[in-house]
mmCIF file of N, CA and C in Angstrom:
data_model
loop_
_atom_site.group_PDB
_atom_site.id
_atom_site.type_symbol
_atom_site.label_atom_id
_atom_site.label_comp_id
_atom_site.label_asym_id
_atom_site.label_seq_id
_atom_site.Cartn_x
_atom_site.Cartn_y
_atom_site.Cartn_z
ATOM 1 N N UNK A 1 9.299 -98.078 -1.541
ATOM 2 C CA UNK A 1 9.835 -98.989 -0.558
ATOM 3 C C UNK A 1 11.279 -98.655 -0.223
ATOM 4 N N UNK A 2 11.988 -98.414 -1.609
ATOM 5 C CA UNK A 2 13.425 -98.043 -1.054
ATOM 6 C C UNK A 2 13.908 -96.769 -0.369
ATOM 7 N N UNK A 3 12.500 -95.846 -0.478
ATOM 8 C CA UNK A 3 13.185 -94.357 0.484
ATOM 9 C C UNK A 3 12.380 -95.023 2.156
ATOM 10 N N UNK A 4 11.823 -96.210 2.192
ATOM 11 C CA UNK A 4 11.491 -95.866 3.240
ATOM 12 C C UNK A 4 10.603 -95.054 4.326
ATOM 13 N N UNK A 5 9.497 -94.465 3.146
ATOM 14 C CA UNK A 5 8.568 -93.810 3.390
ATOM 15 C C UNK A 5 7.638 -94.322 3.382
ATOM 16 N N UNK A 6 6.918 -94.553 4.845
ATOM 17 C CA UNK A 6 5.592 -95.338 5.031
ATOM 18 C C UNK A 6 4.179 -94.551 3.952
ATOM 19 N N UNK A 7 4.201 -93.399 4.431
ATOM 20 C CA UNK A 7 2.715 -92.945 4.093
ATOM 21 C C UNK A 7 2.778 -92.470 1.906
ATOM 22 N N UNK A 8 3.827 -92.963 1.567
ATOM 23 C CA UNK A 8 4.262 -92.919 0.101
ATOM 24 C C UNK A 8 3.920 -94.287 -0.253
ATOM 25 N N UNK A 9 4.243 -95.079 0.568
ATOM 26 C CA UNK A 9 3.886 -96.897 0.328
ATOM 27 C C UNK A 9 2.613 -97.084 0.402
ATOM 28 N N UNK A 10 1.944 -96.697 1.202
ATOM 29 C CA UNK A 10 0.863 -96.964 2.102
ATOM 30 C C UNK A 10 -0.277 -96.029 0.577
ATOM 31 N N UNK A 11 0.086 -94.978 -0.083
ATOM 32 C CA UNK A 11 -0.703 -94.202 -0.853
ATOM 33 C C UNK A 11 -0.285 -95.384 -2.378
ATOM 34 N N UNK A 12 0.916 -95.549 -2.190
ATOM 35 C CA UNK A 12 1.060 -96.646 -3.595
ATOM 36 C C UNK A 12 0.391 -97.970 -3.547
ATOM 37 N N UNK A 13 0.061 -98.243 -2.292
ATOM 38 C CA UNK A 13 -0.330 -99.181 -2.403
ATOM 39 C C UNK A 13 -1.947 -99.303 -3.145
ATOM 40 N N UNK A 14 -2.458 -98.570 -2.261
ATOM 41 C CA UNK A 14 -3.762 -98.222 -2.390
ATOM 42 C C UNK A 14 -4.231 -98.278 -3.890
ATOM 43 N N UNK A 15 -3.108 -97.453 -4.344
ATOM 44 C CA UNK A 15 -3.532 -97.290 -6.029
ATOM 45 C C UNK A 15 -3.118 -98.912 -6.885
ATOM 46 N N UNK A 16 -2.247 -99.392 -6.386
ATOM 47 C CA UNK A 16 -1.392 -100.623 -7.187
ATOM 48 C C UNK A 16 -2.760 -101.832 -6.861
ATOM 49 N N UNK A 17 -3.292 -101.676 -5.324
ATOM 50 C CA UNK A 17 -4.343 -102.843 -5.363
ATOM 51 C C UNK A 17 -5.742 -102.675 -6.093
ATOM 52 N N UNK A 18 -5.885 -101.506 -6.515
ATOM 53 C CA UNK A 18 -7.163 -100.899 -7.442
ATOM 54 C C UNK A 18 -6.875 -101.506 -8.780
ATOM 55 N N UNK A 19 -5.812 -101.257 -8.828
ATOM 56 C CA UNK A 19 -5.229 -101.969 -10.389
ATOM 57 C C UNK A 19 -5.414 -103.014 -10.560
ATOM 58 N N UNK A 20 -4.668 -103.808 -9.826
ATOM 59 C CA UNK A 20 -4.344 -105.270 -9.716
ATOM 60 C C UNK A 20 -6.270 -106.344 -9.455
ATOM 61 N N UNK A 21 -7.394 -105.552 -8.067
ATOM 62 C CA UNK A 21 -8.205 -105.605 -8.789
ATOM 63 C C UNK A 21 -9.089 -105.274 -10.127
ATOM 64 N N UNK A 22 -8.688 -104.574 -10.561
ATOM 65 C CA UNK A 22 -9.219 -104.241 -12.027
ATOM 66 C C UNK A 22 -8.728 -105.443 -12.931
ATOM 67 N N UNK A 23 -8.057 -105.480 -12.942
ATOM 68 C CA UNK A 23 -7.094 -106.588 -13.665
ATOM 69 C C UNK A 23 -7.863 -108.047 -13.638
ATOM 70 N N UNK A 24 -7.827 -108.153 -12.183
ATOM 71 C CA UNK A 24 -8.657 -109.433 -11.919
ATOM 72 C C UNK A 24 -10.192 -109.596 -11.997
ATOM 73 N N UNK A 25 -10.802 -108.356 -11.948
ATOM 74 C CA UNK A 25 -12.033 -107.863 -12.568
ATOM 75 C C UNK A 25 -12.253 -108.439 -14.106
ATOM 76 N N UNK A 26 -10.734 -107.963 -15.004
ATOM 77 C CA UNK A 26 -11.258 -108.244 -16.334
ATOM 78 C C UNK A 26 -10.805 -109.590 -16.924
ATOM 79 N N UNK A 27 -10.335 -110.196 -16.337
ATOM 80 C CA UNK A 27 -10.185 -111.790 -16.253
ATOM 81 C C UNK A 27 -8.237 -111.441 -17.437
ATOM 82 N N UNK A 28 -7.764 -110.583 -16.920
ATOM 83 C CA UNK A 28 -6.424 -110.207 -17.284
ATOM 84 C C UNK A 28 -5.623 -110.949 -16.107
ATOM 85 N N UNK A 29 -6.152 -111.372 -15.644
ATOM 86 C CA UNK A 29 -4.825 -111.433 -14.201
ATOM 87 C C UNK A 29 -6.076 -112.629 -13.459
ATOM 88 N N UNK A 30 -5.264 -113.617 -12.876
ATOM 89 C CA UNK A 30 -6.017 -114.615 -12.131
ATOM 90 C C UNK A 30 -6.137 -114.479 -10.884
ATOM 91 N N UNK A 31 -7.676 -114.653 -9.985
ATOM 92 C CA UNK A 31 -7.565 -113.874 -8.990
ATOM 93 C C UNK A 31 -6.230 -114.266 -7.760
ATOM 94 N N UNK A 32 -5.984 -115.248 -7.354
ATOM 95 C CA UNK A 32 -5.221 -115.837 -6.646
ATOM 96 C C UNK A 32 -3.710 -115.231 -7.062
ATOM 97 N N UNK A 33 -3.384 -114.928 -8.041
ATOM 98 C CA UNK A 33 -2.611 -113.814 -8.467
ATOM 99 C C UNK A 33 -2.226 -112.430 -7.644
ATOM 100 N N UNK A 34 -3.275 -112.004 -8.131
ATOM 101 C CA UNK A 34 -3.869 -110.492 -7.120
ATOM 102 C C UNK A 34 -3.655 -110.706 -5.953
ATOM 103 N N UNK A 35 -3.924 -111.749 -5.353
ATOM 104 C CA UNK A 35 -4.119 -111.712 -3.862
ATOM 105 C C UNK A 35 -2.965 -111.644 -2.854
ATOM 106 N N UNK A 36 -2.033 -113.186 -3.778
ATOM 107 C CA UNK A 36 -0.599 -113.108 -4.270
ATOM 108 C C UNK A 36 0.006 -111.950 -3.973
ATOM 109 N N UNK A 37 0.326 -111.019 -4.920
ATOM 110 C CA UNK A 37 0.809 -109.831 -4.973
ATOM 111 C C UNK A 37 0.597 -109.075 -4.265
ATOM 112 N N UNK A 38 -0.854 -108.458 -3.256
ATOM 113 C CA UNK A 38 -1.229 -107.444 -2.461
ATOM 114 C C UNK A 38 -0.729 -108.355 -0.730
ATOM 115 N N UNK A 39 -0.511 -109.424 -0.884
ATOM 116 C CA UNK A 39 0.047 -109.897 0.228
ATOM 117 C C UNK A 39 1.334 -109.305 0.324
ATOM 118 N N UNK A 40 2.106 -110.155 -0.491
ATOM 119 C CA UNK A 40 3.307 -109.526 -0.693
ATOM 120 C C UNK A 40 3.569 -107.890 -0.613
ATOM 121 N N UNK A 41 2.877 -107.492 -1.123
ATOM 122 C CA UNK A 41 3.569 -105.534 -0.480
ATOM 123 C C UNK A 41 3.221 -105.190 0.274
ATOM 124 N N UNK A 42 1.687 -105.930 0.925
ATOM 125 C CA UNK A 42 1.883 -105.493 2.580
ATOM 126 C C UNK A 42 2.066 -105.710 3.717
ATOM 127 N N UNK A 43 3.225 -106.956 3.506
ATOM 128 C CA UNK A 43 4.119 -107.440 4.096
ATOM 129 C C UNK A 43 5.596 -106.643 3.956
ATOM 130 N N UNK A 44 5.529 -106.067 2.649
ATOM 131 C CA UNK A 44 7.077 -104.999 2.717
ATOM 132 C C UNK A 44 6.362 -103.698 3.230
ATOM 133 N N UNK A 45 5.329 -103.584 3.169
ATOM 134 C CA UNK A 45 5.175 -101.736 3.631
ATOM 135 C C UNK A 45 4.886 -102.073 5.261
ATOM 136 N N UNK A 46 4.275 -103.349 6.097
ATOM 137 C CA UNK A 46 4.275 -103.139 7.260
ATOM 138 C C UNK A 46 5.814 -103.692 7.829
ATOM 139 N N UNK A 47 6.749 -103.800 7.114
ATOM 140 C CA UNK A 47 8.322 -104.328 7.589
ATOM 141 C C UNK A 47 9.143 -102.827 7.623
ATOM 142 N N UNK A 48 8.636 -102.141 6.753
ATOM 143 C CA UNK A 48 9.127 -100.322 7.222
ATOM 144 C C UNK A 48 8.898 -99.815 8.586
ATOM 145 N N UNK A 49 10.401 -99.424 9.039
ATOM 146 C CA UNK A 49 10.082 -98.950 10.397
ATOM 147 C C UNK A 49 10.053 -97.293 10.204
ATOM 148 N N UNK A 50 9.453 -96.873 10.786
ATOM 149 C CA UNK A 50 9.241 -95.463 11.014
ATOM 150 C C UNK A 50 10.061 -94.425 11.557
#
């Protein structure tokens, strides 16, 4: 997020929401949690301007 590189965000993301469902998969993390959180970063990765 801090260099400002969309398609670096956009690939982290991908991997961070696999997680975060996994997580909520294994009853580690509550789903509304997850959902929580994947809102939130892709609200900062679509606020990157190009």
């Amino acid at each position: 997020m801090e260099a400002k590189d969309k398609e670096a965000a956009v690939k982290a993301f991908s991997e961070c929401t696999s997680k975060l469902d996994s997580a909520a998969a294994k009853g580690l993390r509550h789903k509304n949690y997850t959902i929580r959180q994947k809102s939130r970063l892709a609200k900062l990765i679509n606020s990157i301007e190009e």
